[in-house]
XYZ file of C-alpha atoms in Angstrom:
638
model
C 32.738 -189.494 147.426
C 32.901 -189.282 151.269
C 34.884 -190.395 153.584
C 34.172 -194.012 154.479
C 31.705 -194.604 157.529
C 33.662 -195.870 160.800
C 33.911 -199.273 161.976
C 30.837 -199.962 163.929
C 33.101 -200.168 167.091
C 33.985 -196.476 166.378
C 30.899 -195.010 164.901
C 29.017 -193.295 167.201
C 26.135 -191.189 166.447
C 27.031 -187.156 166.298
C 26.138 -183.888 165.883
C 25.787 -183.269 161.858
C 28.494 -180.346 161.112
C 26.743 -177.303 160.758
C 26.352 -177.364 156.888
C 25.040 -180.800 156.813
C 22.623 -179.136 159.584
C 21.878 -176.150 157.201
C 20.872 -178.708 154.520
C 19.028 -181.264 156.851
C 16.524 -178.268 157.629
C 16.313 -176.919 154.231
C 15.104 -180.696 153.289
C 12.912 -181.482 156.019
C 11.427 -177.811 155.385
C 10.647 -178.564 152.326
C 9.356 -181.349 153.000
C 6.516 -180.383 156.273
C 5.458 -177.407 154.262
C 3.816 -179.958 151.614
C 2.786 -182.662 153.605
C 1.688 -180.086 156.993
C 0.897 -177.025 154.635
C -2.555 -176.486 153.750
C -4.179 -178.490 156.995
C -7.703 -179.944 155.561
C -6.770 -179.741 151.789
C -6.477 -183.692 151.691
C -9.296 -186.675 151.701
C -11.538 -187.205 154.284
C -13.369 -190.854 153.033
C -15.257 -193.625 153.927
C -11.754 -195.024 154.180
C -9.843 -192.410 156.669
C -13.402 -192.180 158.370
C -13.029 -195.584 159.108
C -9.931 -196.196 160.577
C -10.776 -192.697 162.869
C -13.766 -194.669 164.505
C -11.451 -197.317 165.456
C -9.018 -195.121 166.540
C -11.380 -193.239 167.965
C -13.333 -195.881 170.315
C -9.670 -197.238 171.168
C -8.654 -193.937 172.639
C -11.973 -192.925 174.321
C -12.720 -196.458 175.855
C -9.331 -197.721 176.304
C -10.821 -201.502 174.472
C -8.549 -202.704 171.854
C -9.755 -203.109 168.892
C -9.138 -206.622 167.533
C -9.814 -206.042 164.061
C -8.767 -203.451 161.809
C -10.624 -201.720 158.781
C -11.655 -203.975 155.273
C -9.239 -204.793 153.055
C -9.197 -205.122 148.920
C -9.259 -208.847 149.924
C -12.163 -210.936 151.538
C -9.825 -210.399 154.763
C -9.593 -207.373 157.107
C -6.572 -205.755 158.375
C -5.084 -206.320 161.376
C -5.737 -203.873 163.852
C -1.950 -201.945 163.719
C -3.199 -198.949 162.341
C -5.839 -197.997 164.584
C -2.963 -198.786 167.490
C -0.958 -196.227 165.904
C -3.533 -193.884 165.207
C -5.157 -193.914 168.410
C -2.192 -191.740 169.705
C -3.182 -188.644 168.127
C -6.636 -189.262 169.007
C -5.679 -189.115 172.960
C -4.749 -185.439 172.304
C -7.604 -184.517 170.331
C -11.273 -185.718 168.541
C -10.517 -183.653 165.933
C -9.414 -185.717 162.604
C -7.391 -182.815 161.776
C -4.926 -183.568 164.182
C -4.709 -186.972 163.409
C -3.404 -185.848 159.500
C -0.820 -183.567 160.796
C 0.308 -186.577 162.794
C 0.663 -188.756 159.780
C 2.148 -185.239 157.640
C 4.525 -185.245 161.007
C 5.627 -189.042 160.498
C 6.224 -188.625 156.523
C 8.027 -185.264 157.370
C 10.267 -187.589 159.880
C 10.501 -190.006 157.578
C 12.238 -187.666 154.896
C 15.034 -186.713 157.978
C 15.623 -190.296 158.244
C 16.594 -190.145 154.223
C 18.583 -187.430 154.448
C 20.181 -188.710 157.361
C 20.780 -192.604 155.476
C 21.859 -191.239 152.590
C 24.153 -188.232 154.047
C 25.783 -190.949 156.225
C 26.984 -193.352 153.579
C 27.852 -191.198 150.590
C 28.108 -187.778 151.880
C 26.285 -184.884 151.791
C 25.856 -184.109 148.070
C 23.750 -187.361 148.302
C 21.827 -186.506 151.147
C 20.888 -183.066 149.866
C 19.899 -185.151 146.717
C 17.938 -187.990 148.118
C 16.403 -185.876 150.924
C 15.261 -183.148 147.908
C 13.759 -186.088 145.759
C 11.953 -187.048 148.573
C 10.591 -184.026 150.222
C 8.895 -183.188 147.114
C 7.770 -186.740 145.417
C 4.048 -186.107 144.398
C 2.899 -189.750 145.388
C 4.874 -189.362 148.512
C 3.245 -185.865 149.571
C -0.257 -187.575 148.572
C -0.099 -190.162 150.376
C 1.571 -188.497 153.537
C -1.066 -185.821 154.179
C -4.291 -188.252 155.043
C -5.036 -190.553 157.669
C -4.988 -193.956 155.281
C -2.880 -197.328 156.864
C -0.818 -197.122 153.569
C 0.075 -193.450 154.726
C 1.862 -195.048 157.216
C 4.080 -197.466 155.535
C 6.641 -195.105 154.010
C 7.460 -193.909 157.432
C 7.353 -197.599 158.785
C 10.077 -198.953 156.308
C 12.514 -195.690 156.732
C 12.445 -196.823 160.846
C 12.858 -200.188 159.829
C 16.012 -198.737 157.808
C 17.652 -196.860 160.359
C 17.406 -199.766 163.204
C 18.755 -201.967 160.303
C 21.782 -199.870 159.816
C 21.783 -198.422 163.488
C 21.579 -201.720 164.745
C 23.852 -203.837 162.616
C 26.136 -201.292 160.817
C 26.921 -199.678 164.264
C 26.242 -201.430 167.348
C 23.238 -199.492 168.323
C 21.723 -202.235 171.344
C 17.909 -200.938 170.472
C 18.592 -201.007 166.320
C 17.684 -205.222 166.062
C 14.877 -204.894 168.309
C 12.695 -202.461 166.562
C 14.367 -204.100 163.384
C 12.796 -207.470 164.349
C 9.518 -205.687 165.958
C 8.573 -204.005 162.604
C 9.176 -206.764 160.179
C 6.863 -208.637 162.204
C 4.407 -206.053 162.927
C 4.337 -203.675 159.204
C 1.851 -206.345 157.523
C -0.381 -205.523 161.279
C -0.558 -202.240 159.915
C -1.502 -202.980 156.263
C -1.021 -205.972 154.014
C 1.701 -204.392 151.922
C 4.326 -204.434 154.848
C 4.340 -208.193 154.320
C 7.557 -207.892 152.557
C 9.605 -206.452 155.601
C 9.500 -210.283 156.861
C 11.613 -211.498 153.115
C 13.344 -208.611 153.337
C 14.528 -208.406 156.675
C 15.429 -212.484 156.101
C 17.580 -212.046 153.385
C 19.895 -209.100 155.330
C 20.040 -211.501 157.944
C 21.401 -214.277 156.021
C 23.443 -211.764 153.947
C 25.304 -210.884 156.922
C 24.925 -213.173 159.599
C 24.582 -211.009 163.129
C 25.921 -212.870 165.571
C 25.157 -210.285 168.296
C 22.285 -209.037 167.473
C 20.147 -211.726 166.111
C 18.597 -212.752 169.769
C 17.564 -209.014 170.475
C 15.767 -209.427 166.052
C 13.988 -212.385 167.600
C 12.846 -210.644 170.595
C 11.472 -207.932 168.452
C 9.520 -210.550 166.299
C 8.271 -212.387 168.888
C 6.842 -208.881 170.630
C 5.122 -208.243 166.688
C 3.975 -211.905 167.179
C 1.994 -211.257 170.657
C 0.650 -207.792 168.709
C -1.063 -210.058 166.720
C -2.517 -212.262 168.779
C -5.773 -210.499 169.371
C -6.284 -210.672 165.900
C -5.761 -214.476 165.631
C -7.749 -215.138 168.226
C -10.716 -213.262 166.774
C -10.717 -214.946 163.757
C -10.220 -218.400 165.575
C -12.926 -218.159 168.201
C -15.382 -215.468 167.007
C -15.144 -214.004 163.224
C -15.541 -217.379 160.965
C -15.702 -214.570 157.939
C -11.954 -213.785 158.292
C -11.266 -218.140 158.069
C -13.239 -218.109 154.846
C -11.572 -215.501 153.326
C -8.360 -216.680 154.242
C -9.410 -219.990 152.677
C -11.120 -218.234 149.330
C -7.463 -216.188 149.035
C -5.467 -219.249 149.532
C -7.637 -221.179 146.748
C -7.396 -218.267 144.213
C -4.573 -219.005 140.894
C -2.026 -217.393 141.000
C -1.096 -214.167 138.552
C 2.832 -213.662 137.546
C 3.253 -210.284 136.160
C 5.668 -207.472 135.604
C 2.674 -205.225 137.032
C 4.544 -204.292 140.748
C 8.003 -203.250 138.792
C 5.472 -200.537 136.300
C 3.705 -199.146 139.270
C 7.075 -199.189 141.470
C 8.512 -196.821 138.168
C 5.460 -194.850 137.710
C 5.862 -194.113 141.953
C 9.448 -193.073 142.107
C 8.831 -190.664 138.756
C 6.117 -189.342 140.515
C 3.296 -189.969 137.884
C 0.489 -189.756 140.944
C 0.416 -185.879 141.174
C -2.181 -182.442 141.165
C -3.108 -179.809 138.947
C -0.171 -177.839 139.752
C 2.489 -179.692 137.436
C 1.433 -181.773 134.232
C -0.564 -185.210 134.255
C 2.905 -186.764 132.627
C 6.277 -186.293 135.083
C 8.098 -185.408 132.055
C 11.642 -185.084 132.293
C 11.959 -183.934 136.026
C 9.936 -188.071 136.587
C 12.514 -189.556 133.988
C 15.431 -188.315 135.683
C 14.437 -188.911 139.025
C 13.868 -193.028 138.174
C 16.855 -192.527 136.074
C 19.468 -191.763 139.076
C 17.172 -194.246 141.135
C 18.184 -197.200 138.814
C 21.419 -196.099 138.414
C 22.024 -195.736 142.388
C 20.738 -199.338 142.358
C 23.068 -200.804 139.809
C 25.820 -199.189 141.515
C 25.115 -200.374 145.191
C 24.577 -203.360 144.089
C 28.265 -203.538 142.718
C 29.536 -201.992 146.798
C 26.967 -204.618 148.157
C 29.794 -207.095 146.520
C 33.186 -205.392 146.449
C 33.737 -202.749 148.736
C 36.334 -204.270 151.133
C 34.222 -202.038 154.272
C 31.784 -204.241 155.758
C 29.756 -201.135 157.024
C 29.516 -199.759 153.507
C 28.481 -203.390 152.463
C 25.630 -203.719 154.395
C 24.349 -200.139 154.181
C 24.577 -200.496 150.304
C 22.551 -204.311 150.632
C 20.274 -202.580 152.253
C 18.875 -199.985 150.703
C 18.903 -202.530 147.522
C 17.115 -205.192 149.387
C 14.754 -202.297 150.800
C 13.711 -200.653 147.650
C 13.450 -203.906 145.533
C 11.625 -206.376 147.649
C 8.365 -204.533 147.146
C 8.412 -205.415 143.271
C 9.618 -208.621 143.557
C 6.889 -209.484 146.708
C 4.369 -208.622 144.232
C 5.423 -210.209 140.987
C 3.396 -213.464 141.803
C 0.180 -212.796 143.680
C -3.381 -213.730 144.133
C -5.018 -210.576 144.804
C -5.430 -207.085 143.544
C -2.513 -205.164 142.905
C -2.150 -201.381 143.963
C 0.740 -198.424 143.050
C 0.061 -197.738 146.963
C 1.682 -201.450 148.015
C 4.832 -200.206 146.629
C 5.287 -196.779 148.805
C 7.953 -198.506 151.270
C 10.112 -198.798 148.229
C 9.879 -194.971 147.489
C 12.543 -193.904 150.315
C 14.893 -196.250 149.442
C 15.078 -195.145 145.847
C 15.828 -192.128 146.702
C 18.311 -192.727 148.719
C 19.832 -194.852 145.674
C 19.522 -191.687 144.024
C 21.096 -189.943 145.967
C 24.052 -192.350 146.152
C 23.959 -192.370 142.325
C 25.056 -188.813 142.372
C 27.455 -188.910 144.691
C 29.075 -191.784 142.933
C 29.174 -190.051 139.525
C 32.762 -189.341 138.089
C 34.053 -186.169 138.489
C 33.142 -182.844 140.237
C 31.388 -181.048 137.302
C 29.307 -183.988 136.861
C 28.659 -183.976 140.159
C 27.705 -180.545 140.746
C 25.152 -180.569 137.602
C 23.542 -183.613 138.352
C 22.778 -181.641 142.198
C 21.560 -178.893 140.025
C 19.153 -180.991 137.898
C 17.834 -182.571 140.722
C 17.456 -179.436 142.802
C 15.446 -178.072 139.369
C 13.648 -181.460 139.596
C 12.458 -181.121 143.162
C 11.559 -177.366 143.055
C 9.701 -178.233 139.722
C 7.470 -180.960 141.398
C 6.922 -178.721 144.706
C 5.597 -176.015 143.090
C 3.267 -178.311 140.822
C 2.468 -180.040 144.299
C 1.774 -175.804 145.957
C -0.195 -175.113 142.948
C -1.909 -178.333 142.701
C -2.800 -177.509 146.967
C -4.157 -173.713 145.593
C -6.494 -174.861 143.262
C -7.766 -177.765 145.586
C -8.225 -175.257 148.477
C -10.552 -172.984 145.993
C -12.447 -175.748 144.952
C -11.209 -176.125 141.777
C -10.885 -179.403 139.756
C -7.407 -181.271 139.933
C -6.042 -184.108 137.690
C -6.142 -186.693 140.791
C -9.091 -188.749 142.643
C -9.975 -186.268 145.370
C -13.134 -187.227 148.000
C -14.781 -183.561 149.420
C -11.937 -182.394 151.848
C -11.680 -182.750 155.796
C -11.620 -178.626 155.120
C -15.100 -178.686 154.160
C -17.087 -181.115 156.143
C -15.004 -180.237 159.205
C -16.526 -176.735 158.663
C -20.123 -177.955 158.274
C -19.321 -180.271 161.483
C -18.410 -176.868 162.958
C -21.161 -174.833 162.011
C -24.069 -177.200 163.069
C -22.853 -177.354 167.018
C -25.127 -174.819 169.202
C -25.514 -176.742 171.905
C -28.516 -178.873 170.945
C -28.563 -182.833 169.350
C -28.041 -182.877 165.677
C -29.453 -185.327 163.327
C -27.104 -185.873 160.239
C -29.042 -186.564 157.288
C -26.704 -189.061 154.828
C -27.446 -191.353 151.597
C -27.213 -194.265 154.583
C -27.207 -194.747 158.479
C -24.936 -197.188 159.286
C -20.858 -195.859 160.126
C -19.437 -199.105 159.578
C -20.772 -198.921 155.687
C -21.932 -195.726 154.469
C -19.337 -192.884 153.899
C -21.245 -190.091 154.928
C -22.600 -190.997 157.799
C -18.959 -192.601 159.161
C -17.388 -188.874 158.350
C -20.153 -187.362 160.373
C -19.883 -189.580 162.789
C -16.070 -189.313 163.767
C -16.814 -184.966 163.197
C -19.104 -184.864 165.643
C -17.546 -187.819 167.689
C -18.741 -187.002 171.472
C -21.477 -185.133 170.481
C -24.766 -185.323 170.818
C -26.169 -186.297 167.177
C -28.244 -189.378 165.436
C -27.888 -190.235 161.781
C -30.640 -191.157 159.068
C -30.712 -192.716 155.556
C -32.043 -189.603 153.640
C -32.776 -191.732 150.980
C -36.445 -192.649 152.452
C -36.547 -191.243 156.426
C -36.481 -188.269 157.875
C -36.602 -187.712 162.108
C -37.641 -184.746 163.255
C -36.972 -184.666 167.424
C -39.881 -183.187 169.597
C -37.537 -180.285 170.651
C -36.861 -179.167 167.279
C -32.909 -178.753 167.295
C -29.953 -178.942 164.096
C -29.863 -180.861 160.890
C -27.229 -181.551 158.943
C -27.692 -182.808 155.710
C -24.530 -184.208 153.699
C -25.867 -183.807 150.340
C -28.088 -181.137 148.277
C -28.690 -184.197 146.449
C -31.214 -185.985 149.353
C -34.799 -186.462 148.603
C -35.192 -185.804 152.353
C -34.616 -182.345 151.363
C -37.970 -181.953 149.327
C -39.979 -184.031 152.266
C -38.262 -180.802 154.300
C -39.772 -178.453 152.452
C -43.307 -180.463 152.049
C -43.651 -180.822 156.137
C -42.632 -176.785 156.580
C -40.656 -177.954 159.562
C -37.724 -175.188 158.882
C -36.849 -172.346 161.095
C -33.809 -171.203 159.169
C -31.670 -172.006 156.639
C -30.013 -174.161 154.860
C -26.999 -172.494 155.191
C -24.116 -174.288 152.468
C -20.974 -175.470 153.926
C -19.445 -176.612 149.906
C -17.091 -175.093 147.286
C -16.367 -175.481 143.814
C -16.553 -179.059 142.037
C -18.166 -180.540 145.418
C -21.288 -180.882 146.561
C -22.119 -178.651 149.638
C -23.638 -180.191 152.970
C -26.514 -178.082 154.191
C -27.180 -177.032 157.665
C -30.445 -176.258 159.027
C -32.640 -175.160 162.443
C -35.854 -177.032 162.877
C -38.655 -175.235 164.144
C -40.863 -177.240 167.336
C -44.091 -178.780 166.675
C -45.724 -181.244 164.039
C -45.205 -181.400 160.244
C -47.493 -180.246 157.858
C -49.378 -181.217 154.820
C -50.497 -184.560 155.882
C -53.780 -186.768 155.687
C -54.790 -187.720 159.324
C -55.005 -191.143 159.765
C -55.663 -193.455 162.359
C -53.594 -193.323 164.942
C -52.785 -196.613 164.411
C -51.027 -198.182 167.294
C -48.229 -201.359 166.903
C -46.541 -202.817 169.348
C -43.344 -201.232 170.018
C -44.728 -197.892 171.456
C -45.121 -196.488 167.807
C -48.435 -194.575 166.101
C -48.815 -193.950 162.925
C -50.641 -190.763 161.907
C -50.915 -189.564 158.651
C -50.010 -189.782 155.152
C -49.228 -187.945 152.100
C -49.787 -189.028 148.285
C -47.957 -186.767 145.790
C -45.888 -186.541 142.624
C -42.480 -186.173 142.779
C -40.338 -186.013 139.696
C -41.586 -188.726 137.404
C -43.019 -191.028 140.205
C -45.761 -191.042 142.761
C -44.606 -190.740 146.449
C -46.554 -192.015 149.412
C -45.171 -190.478 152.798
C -45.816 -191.634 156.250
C -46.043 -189.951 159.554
C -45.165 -191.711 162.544
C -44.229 -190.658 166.111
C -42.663 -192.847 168.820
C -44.097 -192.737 171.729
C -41.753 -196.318 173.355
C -38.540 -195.787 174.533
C -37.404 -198.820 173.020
C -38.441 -199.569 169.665
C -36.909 -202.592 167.630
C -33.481 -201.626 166.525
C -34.172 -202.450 162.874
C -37.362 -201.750 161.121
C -37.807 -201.258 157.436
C -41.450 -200.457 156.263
C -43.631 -202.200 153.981
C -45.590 -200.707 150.887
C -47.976 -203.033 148.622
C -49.519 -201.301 145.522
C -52.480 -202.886 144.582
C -54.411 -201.514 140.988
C -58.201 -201.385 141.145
C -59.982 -203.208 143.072
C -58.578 -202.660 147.095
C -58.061 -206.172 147.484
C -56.803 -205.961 143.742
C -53.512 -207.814 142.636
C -50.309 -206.148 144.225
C -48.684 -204.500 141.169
C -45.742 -202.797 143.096
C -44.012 -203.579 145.990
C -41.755 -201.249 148.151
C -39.442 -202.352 150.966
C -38.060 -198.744 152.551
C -35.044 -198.210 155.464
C -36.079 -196.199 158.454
C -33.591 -195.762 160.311
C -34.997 -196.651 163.490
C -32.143 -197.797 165.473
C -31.773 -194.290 166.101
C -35.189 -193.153 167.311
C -35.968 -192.098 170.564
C -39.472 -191.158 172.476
C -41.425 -188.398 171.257
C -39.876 -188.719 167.714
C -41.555 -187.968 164.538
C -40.436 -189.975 161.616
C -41.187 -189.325 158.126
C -40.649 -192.638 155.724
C -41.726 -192.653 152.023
C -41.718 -194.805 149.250
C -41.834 -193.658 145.304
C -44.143 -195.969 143.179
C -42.710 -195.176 139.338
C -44.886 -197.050 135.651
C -48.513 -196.867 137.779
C -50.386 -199.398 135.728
C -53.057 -196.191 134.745
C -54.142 -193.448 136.725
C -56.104 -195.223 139.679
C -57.574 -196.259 142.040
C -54.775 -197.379 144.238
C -54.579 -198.968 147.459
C -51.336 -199.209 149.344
C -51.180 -201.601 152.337
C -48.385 -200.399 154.893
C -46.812 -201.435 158.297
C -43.471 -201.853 159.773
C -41.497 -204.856 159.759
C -38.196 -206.301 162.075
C -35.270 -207.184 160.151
C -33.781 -210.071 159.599
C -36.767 -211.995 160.899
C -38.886 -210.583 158.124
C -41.966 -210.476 161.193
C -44.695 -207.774 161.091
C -45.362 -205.195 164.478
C -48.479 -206.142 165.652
C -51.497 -203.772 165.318
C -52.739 -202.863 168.725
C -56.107 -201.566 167.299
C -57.230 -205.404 165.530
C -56.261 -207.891 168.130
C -58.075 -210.246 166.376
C -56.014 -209.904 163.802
C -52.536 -207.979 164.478
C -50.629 -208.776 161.606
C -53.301 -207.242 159.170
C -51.670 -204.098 157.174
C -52.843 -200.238 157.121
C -54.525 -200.296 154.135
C -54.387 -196.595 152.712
C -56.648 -195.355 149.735
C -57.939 -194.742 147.175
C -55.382 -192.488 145.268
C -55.327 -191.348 141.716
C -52.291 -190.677 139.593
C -53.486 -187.637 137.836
């Protein structure tokens, strides 16, 4: 055991002798080369995509964003992550830099439970606790990606240190940023609710008289963070009342769920190809000494005559079990992510647990188990990294890598506009096109549902299409509008994005017809009846010619059998993407007809259509009647 930490009137903060230094870098070594090693190797989802464009915007506009990104609940998140993550985003558009920042945090983080753990029970337990935590598998995962519950980890650890700065030595700025974060963790996700119990039962544990005024100050400052919040739900978001209100009404589940997933997190069952799907015995040691170093603070929390040691032991117990107990009752989903604030803190038990063991032997084996341990889960973590970087299948959920599409972002950027070519157009739902949209964030590009329109620009100019997958790919090829390419930006088990130069002038291969004008400043000109696959596909050709077409369209397609003014047999309703198109556009839109009733004649009635109203573009050609349809025909299936 160490020597007992000073009297908070005589503890200041110094310089770590220069083997506690030694270790302090090996640890926090360890840990940035897994959590800053391999830059891209990590996800890149609809999820960290997300939370970028908010970030984003904030840091480009300078508006604060009011509302953060969805939630597993009918209820957003507060806006706290974006805050945080709009720093990184100053420096630089590139998402990149935004994961080292959170690998930078998480690196930090580990110091701080080195530096906890070294303080109270020496060094062996700092070298212990700071080992166990450089190399956890779910804490590297979920400290290399830019994810609100990446954040949380870090989060609790500063919480930590102001707790025991603050309160165990008379640091003035420890109970204000003790009091800011439990008030402001839930801003940054939902999980950080507990800081609030948590940080209420060390207070009436121990009773600061001196620095509970400066705890309140720091809660009230959380409190005015999340005002702008509140005030969006109260005045302009009625969504975020309801599902307040649907939560609120939901039964209640009581469960040992939180306390399994808090075990399976500190033996590191979350982990990569590197190291086996099971922990094995390095996982049943490490939650082993965790429970231990529990059991025994909890016994200093209570009899250790040293009021320092006292509270430092109450609070790493309070820290690392108020997670599970937070979540044993609950009305919504439960996730092994919502207990990651608990993961430094058992460590740090851990690390107390050996230093607390009975003699030196003991001592010095249980160090040299959980130096084995640690090694044992780095490399699986370095190997795990390896095979992800080759493309090469891992036991762990894995999205396509920031490596991957951040080279296909690269690659498509000559100078002229890009149009991204995704399975769906909108950022603020579709994956694909919210990655593309934050890669090529400040750069000229429009995006298009490649499930049913294509845009091909006047100029010619890039395309970038995020999956080989697209049936825009085979209108491509039908229209001949290529100059080069595609070039594949992919490797391994994913899918590769294509990237490809469009020649100037019109597509090929289609019907003349018309030109039919509507209102809007749009023509149609052409069609093309074909099969494709097991279906019949009717394509369009239009070309914008208004500068300002309605912001939604979706087009209309009405099968009729037989007769042209038969029975409609099929009806398709198609996206267009036409928020995005600009004068001189052409736009390519089809619609696949599948079970023809026979082999023909078919008629297909067409036209464009706002949405929500439902209300047709006039025709320009029939103002006697405007609303009448293109009616296209005959065709034969045969």
């Amino acid at each position: 055991m160490s020597a007992k930490p000073q009297p908070e009137s005589q503890a200041p903060l110094r310089r770590l002798p220069a083997r506690d230094l030694a270790v302090g870098l090996l640890v926090v070594g360890l840990a940035g080369w897994l959590r800053l090693g391999w830059p891209g190797v990590n996800n890149f989802g609809f999820d960290e995509a997300y939370l970028s464009r908010l970030a984003l915007e904030f840091a480009a506009s300078g508006r604060i964003p009011t509302v953060g990104m969805p939630a597993s609940v009918p209820i957003p998140n507060f806006p706290g992550a974006a805050w945080v993550m709009a720093l990184p985003y100053l420096l630089s558009r590139d998402p990149l830099g935004a994961t080292l920042f959170v690998g930078l945090l998480n690196t930090a983080a580990v110091a701080g439970v080195f530096w906890l753990a070294r303080t109270g029970w020496g060094l062996p337990a700092g070298l212990a606790a700071g080992l166990l935590a450089a190399a956890s598998p779910p804490w590297v995962l979920h400290a290399r990606s830019i994810w609100a519950q990446n954040l949380m980890a870090p989060l609790s650890v500063l919480w930590a240190v102001a707790a025991f700065a603050g309160f165990g030595r008379g640091r003035r700025w420890g109970p204000v940023i003790f009091g800011f974060l439990a008030g402001f963790g839930f801003q940054v996700h939902y999980s950080g609710l507990v800081l609030i119990p948590a940080s209420l039962a060390l207070l009436a544990l121990f009773r600061p008289r001196k620095g509970l005024p400066a705890v309140i100050a720091g809660f009230f400052l959380a409190g005015l963070a999340a005002l702008p919040f509140i005030v969006s739900a109260l005045c302009c978001r009625p969504e975020i009342l309801a599902g307040v209100r649907e939560v609120l009404g939901r039964p209640a589940v009581v469960d040992f769920e939180s306390f399994r997933q808090w075990a399976g997190l500190i033996r590191g069952d979350d982990n990569l190809g590197g190291a086996p799907a099971d922990p094995g015995w390095t996982g049943s040691l490490v939650l082993l000494l965790a429970v231990l170093g529990l059991g025994w603070l909890g016994l200093e929390a209570v009899r250790n005559p040293d009021s320092t040691r006292r509270l430092q032991a109450a609070l790493i117990l309070v820290w690392a079990l108020a997670p599970p107990l937070f979540f044993l009752a609950r009305a919504t989903p439960l996730y092994p992510n919502y207990q990651l604030m608990a993961l430094p803190a058992a460590f740090t038990a851990a690390g107390a647990a050996v230093s607390s063991l009975p003699g030196r032997w003991l001592r010095l084996a249980a160090t040299a188990a959980v130096i084995t341990a640690a090694a044992s889960q780095a490399v699986g973590l370095a190997g795990g990294f390896d095979r992800l970087a080759a493309g090469l299948p891992v036991p762990h959920p894995f999205s396509r890598p920031l490596s991957l599409v951040r080279e296909a972002a690269g690659a498509v950027k000559d100078g002229r506009p890009v149009i991204v070519v995704a399975p769906g157009d909108a950022p603020e739902f579709d994956p694909d096109a919210a990655i593309f949209d934050v890669l090529l964030w400040g750069y000229p590009h429009r995006t298009v549902d490649g499930r049913s329109a294509l845009l091909i620009p006047a100029a010619g100019g890039r395309m970038l299409i995020t999956s080989p997958d697209l049936p825009a790919i085979q209108e491509l090829e039908a229209a001949g509008v290529k100059a080069s390419g595609p070039t594949e930006f992919g490797r391994g088990q994913w899918p590769p994005a294509l990237v490809i130069t469009l020649r100037e002038g019109p597509p090929a291969g289609f019907t003349p017809f018309g030109p039919v004008p509507l209102a809007g400043g749009i023509e149609y000109l052409g069609y093309r009846w074909r099969r494709v696959g097991d279906s019949w596909r009717l394509t369009s050709l239009w070309q914008v010619n208004g500068s300002r077409p309605p912001e939604i369209l979706q087009q209309f397609h009405h099968l009729r059998a037989g007769d042209e003014n038969g029975p409609v047999v099929i009806t398709r309703d198609v996206r267009t993407s036409s928020r995005v198109w600009q004068a001189g556009d052409l736009v390519i839109v089809w619609a696949d007809f599948a079970g023809l009733p026979g082999r023909g004649p078919f008629w297909v009635d067409t036209g464009l259509y706002e949405y929500p109203s439902i209300r047709r573009l006039d025709r320009l050609d029939m103002p006697a009647n405007p609303q009448a349809p293109i009616r296209l025909g005959p065709f034969y299936a045969d």
